[in-house]
């Protein structure tokens, strides 16, 4: 097992090398670099192919093994309440920083940018009713074939509650799903070896398409957005995590370092969703909490997207010489609280949601969305990283609030004494919350 962990270490070094090479190719041969985009798209699609079966297996095993259905409801209600509060905080922070920076004051809208903004508005996000109805799949299996996270979540919850009601007669089914989960995670571990190729293609294409000119002219909004995301993660989430769970945010982020590298190279937080589920279970959070909080958070806890929506709205309004009044900003914030829940954790969804919000409040500003189309891919990096960090923190917090986390195991894992199995991504011997007797013998006393 130690040898295999060493090989995965080299895999992620290869990803870093691929990112550097992709940037070099993007600047040296932009035309060739753009043609490499399918490499990145293909790798992300391979990961997304595995998301539905992983979510299904994780939730069914978690919910099906819980004795009382009320516990699942309590976890879900607590998670949704937390998501709403943190999304609102993220939106408010975006508004405050956007008003302080006034990043769009020096830019001018061109005809080309206006056309790009109009194109984004045509694919703007759907309404709330359509979003809610979209959670229901057409058939029981279409949730898997269409790759919709929330549809898979619904089907998995129904299956989990049904198995829970079946009692002992449902145990053979649960064991079978457990074997399927191990198979799916093993396939995912195999797919991960294509990460360097995907990272190279994705980074080369975006650098080739964008170039330095767009980055220079829009540096203020980009830097401001990155700093705001860092402020939210390290100050807001960090303080909350320390206060509630007693966990250092830097230690948790270090534990998830490989996932952050994967997100950085693909610009999609969904590419790391399966690994987040596996790592949170390994950390010591119980299966029901992980199975409900992580998939739900990927649709309802998009903190980075929330910050982006408010900052980008202010940026567009200022760039077009028509700033938003305080009343309009508050109205837009309320709208974005709902609209951000329908934005998936994939590249481009935030841009469409932004266009939809402006179209419903200030239609004359929609063309201005074209101003940031060129750098949206780079801002998508920060969105995805912030979204991922927010969901990791949320899982630990919900586990703490519901007493479904093994604190002794958390200390052991974050200290590096219980390494994550990169070969299978499944910890067959991971104890459920509170099952500290199953922990391996620590090398030194654990302080919690």
Short mmCIF file of C-alpha atoms in Angstrom, two decimals, residues 154 185 212 440 448:
data_model
loop_
_atom_site.label_atom_id
_atom_site.label_comp_id
_atom_site.label_asym_id
_atom_site.label_seq_id
_atom_site.Cartn_x
_atom_site.Cartn_y
_atom_site.Cartn_z
CA UNK A 154 -33.81 12.44 -4.50
CA UNK A 185 -14.41 4.15 -6.32
CA UNK A 212 -2.49 38.67 -21.52
CA UNK A 440 -5.86 2.18 15.30
CA UNK A 448 -8.79 16.85 21.22
#
